[in-house]
Coordinates of C-alpha atoms in Angstrom, one line a residue:
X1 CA 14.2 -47.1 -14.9
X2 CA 10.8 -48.3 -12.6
X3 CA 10.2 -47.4 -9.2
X4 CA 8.8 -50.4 -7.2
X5 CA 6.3 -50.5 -3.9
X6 CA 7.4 -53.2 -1.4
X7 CA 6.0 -54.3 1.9
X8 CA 8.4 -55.3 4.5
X9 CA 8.5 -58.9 5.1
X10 CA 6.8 -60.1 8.4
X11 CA 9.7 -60.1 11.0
X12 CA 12.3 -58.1 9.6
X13 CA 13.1 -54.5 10.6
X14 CA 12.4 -51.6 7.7
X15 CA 16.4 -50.6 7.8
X16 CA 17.4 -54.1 7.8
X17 CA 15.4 -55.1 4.7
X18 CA 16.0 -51.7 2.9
X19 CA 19.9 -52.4 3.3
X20 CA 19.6 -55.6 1.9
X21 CA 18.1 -54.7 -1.0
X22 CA 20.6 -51.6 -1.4
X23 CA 23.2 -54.5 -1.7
X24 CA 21.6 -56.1 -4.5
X25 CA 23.1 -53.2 -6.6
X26 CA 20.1 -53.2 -8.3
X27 CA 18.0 -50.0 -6.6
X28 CA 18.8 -46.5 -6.7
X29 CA 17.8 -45.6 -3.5
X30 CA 15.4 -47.7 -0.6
X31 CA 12.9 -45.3 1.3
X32 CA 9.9 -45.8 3.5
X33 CA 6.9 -44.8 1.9
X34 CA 5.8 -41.7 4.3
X35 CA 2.9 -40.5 5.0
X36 CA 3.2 -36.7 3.5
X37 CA 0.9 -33.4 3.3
X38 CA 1.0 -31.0 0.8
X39 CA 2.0 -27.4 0.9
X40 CA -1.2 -25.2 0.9
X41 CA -0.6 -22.0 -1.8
X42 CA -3.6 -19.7 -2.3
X43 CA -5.2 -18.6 -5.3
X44 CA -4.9 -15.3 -4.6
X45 CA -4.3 -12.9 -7.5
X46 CA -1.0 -11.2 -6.8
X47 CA 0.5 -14.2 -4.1
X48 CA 3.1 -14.4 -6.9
X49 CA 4.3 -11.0 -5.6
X50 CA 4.4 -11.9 -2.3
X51 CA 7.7 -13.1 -1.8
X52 CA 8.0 -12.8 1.9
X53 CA 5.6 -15.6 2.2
X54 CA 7.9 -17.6 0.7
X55 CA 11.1 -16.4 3.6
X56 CA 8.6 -17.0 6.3
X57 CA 7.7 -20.2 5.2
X58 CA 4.0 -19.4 5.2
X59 CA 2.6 -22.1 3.1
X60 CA 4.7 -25.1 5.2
X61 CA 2.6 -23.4 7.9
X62 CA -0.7 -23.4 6.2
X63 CA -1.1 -26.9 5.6
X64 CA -1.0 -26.9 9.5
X65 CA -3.4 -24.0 9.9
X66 CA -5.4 -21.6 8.2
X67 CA -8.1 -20.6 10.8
X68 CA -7.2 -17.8 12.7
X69 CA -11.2 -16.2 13.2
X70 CA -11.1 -17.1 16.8
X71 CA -8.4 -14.4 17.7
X72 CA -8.7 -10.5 17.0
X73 CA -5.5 -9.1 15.7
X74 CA -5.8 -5.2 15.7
X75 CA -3.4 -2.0 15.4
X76 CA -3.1 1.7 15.6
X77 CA -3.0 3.6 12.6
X78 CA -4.7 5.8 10.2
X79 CA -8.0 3.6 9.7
X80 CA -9.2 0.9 7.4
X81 CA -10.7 0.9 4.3
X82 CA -13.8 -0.3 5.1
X83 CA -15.2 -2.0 1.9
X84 CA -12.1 -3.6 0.7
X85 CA -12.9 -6.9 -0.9
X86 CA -9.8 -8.4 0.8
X87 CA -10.6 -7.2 4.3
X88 CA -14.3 -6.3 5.1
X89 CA -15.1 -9.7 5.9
X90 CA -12.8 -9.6 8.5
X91 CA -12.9 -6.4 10.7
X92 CA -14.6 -6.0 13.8
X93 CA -15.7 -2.8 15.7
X94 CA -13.1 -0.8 16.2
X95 CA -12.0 2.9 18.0
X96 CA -10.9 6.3 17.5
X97 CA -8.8 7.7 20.0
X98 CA -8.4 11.6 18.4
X99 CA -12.6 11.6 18.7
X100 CA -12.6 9.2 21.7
X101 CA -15.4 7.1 20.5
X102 CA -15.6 3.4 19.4
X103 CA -16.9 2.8 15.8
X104 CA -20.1 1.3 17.4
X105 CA -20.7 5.0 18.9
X106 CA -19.6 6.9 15.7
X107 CA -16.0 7.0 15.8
X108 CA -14.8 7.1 12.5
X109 CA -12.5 4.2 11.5
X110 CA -12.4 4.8 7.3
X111 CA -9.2 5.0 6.1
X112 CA -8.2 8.5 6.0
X113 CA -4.8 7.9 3.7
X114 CA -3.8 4.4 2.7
X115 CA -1.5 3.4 4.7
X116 CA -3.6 1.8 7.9
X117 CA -5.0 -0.9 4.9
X118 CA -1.7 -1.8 3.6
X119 CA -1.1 -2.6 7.4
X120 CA -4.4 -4.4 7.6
X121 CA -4.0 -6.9 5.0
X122 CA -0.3 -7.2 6.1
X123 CA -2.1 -8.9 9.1
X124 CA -4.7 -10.8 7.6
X125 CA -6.1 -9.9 4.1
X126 CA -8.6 -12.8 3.8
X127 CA -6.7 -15.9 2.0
X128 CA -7.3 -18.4 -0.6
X129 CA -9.9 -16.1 -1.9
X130 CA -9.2 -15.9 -5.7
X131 CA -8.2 -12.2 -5.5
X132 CA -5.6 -9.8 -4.7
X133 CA -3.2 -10.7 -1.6
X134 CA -2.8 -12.7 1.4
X135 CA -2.3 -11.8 4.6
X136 CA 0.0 -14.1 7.2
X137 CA -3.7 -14.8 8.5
X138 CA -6.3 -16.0 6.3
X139 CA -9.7 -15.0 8.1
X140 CA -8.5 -13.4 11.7
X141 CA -10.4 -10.9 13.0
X142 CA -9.1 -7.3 12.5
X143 CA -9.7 -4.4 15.2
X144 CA -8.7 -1.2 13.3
X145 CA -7.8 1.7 15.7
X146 CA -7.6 5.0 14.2
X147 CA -5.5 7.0 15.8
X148 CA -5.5 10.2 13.8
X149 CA -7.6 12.5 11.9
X150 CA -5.1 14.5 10.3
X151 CA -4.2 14.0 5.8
X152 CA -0.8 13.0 7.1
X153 CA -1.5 10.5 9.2
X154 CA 0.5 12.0 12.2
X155 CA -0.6 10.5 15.8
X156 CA 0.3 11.6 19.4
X157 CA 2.1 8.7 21.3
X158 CA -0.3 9.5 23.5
X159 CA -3.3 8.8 21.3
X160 CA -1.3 5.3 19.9
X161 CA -1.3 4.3 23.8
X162 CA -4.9 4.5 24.2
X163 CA -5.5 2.6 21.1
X164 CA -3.5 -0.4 22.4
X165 CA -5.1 -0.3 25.8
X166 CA -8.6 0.0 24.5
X167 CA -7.8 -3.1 22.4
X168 CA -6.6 -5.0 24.5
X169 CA -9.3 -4.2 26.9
X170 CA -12.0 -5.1 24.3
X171 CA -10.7 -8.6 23.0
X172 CA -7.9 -8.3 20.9
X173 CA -4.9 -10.5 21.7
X174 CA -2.2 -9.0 19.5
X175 CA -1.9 -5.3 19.0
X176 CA 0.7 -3.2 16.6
X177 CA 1.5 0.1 16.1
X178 CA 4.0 0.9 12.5
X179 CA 4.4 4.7 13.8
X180 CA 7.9 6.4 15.4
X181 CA 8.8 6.8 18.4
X182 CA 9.6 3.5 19.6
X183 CA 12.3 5.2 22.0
X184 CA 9.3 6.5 24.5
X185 CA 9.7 5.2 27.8
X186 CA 5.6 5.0 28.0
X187 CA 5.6 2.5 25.3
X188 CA 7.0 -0.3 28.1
X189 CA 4.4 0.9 30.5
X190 CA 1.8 0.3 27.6
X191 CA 3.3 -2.5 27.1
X192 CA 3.4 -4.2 30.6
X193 CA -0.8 -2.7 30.3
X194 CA -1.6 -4.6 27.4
X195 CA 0.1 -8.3 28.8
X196 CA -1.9 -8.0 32.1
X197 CA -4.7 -8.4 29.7
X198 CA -3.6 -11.6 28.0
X199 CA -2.6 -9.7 25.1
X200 CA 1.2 -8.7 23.1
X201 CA 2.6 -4.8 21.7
X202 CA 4.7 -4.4 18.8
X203 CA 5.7 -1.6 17.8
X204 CA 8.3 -0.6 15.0
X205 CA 11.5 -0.2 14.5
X206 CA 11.6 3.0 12.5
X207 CA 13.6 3.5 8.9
X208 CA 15.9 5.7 10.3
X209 CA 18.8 3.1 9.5
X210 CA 19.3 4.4 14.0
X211 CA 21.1 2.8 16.7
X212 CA 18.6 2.0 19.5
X213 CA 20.9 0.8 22.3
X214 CA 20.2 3.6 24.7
X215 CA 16.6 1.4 25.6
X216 CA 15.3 -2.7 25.7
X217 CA 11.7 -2.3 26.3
X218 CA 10.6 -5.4 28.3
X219 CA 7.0 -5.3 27.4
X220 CA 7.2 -4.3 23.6
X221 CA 8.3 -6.7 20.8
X222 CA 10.0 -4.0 18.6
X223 CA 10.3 -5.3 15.1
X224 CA 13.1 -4.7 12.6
X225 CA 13.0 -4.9 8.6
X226 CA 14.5 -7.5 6.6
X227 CA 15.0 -7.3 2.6
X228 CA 15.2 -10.3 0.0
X229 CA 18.2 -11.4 0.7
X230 CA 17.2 -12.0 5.0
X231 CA 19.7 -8.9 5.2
X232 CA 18.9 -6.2 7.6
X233 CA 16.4 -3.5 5.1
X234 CA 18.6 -0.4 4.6
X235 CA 16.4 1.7 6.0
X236 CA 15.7 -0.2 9.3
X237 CA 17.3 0.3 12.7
X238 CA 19.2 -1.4 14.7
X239 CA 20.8 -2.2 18.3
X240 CA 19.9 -3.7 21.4
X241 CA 15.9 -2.8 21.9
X242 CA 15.1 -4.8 18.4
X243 CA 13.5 -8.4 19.8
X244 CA 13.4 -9.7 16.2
X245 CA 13.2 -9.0 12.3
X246 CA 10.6 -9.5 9.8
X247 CA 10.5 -8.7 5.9
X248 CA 10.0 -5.2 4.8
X249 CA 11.1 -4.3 1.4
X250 CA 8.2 -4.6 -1.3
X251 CA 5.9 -6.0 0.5
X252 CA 2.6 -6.5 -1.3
X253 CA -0.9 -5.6 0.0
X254 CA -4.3 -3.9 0.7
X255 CA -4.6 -0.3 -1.0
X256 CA -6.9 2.3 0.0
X257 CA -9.7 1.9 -2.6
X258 CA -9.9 -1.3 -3.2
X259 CA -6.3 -2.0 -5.0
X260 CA -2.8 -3.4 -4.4
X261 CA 1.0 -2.7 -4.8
X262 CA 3.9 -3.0 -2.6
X263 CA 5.2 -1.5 0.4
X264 CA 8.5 -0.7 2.3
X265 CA 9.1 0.0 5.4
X266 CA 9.4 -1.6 9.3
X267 CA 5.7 -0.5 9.3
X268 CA 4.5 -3.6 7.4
X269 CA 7.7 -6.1 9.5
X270 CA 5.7 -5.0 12.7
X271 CA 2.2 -6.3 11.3
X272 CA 3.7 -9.4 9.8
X273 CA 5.0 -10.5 13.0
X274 CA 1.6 -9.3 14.6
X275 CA 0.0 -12.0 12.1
X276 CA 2.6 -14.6 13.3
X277 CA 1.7 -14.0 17.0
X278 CA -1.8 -14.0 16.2
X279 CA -2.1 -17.6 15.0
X280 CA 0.3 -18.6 17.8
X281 CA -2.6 -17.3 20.0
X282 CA -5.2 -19.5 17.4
X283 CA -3.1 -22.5 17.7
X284 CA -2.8 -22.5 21.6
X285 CA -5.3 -20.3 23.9
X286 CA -3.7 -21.6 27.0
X287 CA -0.7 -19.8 26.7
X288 CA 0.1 -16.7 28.2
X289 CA 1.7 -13.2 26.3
X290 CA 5.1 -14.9 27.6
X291 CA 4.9 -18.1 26.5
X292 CA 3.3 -16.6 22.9
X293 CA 6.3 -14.6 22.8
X294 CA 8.8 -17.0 23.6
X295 CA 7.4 -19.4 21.3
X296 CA 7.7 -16.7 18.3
X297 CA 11.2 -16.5 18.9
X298 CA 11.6 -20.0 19.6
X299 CA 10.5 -20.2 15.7
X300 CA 12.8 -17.4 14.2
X301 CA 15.7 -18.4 12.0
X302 CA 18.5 -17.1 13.6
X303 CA 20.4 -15.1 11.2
X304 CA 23.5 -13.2 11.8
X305 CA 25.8 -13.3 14.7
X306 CA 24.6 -16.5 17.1
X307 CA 21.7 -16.1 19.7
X308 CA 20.0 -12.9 20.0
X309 CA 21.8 -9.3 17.8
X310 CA 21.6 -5.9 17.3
X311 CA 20.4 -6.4 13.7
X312 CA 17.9 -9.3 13.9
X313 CA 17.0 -9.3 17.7
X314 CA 16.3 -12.9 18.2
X315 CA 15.6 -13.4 14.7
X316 CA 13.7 -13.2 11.3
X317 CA 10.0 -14.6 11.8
X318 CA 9.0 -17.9 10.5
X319 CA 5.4 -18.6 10.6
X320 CA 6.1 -22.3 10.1
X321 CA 8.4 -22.6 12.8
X322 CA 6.1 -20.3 15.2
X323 CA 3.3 -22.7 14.2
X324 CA 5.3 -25.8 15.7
X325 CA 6.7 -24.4 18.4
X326 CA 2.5 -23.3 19.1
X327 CA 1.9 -27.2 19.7
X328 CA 5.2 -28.0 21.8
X329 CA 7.0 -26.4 24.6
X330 CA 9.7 -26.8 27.3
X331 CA 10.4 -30.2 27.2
X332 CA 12.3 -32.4 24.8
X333 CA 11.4 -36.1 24.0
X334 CA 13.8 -38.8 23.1
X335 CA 12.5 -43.0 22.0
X336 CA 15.4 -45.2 22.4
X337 CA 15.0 -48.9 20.4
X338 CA 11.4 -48.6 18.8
X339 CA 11.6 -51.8 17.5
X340 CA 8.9 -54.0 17.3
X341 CA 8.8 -56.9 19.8
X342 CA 11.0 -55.3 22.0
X343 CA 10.8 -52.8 24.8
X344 CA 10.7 -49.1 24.3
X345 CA 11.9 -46.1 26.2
X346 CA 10.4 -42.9 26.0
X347 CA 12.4 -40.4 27.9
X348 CA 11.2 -36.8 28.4
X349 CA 13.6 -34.1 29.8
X350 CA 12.9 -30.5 31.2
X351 CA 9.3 -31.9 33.1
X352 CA 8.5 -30.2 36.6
X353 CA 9.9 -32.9 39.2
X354 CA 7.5 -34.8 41.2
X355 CA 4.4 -34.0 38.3
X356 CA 2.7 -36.3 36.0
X357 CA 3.9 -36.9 32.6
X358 CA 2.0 -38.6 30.4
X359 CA 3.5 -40.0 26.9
X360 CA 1.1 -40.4 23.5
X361 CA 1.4 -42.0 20.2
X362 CA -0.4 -41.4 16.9
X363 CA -0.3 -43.1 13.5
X364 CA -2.7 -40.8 11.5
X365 CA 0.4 -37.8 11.8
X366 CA 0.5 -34.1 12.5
X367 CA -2.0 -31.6 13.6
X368 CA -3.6 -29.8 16.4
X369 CA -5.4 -31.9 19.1
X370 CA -6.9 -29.6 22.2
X371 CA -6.4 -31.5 25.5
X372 CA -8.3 -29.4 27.7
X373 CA -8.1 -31.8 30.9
X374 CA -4.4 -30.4 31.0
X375 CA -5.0 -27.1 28.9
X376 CA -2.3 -28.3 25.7
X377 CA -3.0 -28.5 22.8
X378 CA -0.6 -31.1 21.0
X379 CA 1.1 -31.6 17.3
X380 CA -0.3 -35.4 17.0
X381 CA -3.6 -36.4 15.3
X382 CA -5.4 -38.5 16.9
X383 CA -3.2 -39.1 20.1
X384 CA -3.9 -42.6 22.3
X385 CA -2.0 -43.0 25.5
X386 CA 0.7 -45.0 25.6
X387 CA 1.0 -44.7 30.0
X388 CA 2.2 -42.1 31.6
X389 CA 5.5 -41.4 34.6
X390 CA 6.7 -39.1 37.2
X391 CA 9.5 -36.8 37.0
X392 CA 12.0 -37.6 39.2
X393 CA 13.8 -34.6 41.3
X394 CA 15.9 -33.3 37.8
X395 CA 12.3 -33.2 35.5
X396 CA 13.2 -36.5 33.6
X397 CA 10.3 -38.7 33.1
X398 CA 11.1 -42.1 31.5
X399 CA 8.5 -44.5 30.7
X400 CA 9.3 -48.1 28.9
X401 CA 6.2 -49.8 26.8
X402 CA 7.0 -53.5 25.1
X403 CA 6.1 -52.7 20.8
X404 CA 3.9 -55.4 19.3
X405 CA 5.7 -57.4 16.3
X406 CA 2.5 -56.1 14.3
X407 CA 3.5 -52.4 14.9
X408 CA 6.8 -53.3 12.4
X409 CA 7.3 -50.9 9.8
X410 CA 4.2 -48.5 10.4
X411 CA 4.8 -45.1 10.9
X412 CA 4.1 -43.1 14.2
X413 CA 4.0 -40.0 15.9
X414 CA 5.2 -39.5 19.4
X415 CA 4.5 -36.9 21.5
X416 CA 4.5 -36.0 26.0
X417 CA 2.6 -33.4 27.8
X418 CA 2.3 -32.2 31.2
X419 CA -0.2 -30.2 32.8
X420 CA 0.3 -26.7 31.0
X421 CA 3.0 -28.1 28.6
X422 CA 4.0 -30.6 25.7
X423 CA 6.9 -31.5 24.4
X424 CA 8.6 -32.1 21.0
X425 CA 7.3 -34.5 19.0
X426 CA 8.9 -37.5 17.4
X427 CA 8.3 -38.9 13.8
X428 CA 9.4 -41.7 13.1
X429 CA 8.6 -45.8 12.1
X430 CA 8.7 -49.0 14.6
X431 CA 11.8 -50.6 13.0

């Protein structure tokens, strides 16, 4: 058996030639040669363990993005352990809300009894590093807030509040607390606090296997655990105030004193999905707290019954899916005959009537280009402008281009944007 490369003959279309050849009875199977990227796994020592990485589809999403530094990612818990190899690099100044101070003024952020690092380096233990764990993030910035002095770790809600607001008031853009209490009324008010300054609250579920249907905060992502099998965690609850679901059960990380092991509980779900917002925020600083929420539930699988539950919320994270959705927003884009020497139609569907549109091509593939003259940041490499249209009265925007017979056969990437917004993208090969 020999696999063969063949170029497509000048003036014949790729699916034309490949089902000749399929005739012959001589080939197997005909497929374009694709441009492809590989998945990016880290070195880290105990990644093996991590199998939640492997549910959320991290390492699809890695070989889009591994850069997070630009956002700060912080939570409210029982402190940090300040020289861990896997996080020090990362953390910035943080606060203590029992002593009132900021770490810059005293306030003591060490990690007073484990569990505040295993939430840390849920986040964003530093990836690709040859040791230990990695975090949904690679190299974000972590704000630990301390929000208790006491052995056991307990915390007022009131003392959890004023963590998230001083946060979100000093930088950070996603904010988590794994504690009780999610049933608070003040939480939403928190909540709605923390969005006005560009910035998202989750808060956990609990693992009192509880009904929460008395409450739907509108401000607060609340987070519900997930085990192996992407069933709901025994220990998790449930009902109508859970927004989605994220792994739970053994989940590897950070140790207080430099270590590692596993973890259970909705109090390492909640940071996950803070990591998963985070690099939504990374991806695509023109977005609001909406439109970063949206989009992370735009990239959940749905599992259970259809559309949003009272087990999964609106679903179990996917970083990958989060990642794409980062780049790409409320419009869909649809190419009708892409063949070469013929005329094109680009048609883009859910545009704001009467505003530009404009329509871009790339043949170098997928990544993250920043348009700042329209603030969107697109999911094509290398993007050149194929023209641009107006949306009529219903937000359709259609715009027809004639393809060059020397475009046959190449690959290309097709993506529209609008001020604020992009659209899906296309990927596909002139025919």
């Amino acid at each position: 058996m020999r696999e063969l490369l063949v170029q497509v003959p000048e003036g014949v279309a790729e699916r034309e030639y490949a089902s000749l050849l399929l005739s012959t009875g001589q080939f197997e199977y005909v497929v374009p040669d694709w441009v492809v990227y590989p998945l990016t796994i880290p070195n880290d020592t105990f990644y093996g363990s991590q199998w939640h990485h492997q549910t959320i589809q991290s390492e699809a999403a890695w070989s889009w993005i591994t850069d997070t530094s630009s956002v700060i990612a912080a939570y409210t818990d029982t402190g940090v352990d300040l020289n861990h190899p896997d996080l020090a690099a990362s953390l910035v100044s943080g606060y203590n809300t029992v002593e009132n101070l900021p770490q810059s003024q005293g306030g003591t952020i060490q990690d007073i009894n484990g569990h505040g690092t295993c939430v840390a380096g849920t986040i964003g233990a530093i990836g690709n590093n040859g040791l230990g764990v990695a975090g949904v993030c690679w190299n974000v910035k972590l704000m630990p807030i301390r929000v208790s002095n006491s052995p056991s770790g307990g915390s007022t809600i009131a003392d959890l509040e004023e963590g998230a607001r001083w946060a979100a008031d000093n930088g950070a853009k996603t904010v988590s607390a794994s504690y009780t209490g999610v049933e608070t009324p003040s939480l939403d008010v928190t909540g709605a606090y923390v969005r006005a300054q560009g910035a998202l609250y989750f808060y956990a579920a609990d693992n009192y296997n509880q009904n929460h249907s008395s409450f739907d905060w509108a401000n607060v992502i609340v987070v519900a655990g997930t085990d192996q099998a992407d069933n709901k965690a025994w220990f998790s609850s449930y009902g109508t105030a859970i927004d989605c679901a994220a792994p739970g059960v053994d989940i590897w990380c950070t140790y207080l004193g430099g270590g590692y092991g596993p973890a259970s509980g909705t109090s390492f779900s909640t940071p996950m999905t803070n990591g998963v917002a985070a690099t939504i925020y990374a991806i695509n600083p023109y977005l609001s707290p909406a439109e970063v929420e949206e989009r992370l539930y735009r990239g959940c699988d749905d599992l259970g019954a259809p559309g949003e539950d009272p087990i999964y919320g609106r679903g179990r994270i996917n970083l990958e899916g989060a990642v794409i959705q980062a780049a790409t927003g409320g419009m869909s884009l649809a190419v009708q005959n892409l063949t070469a020497g013929q005329t094109a139609t680009f048609t883009v569907t859910g545009a704001q009537a009467g505003g530009n549109v404009w329509f871009a091509r790339s043949t170098v593939g997928t990544g993250f280009t920043d348009v700042p003259q329209i603030s969107v940041v697109l999911a094509i490499l290398s993007p050149a402008l194929l023209g641009s249209a107006v949306a009529d009265g219903g937000g359709v925007a259609t715009l027809n281009r004639h393809i060059p017979l020397a475009a046959q056969g190449h690959s290309v990437w097709l993506q529209a944007a609008r001020q604020g917004d992009a659209s899906s993208f296309v990927a596909t090969a002139v025919n």
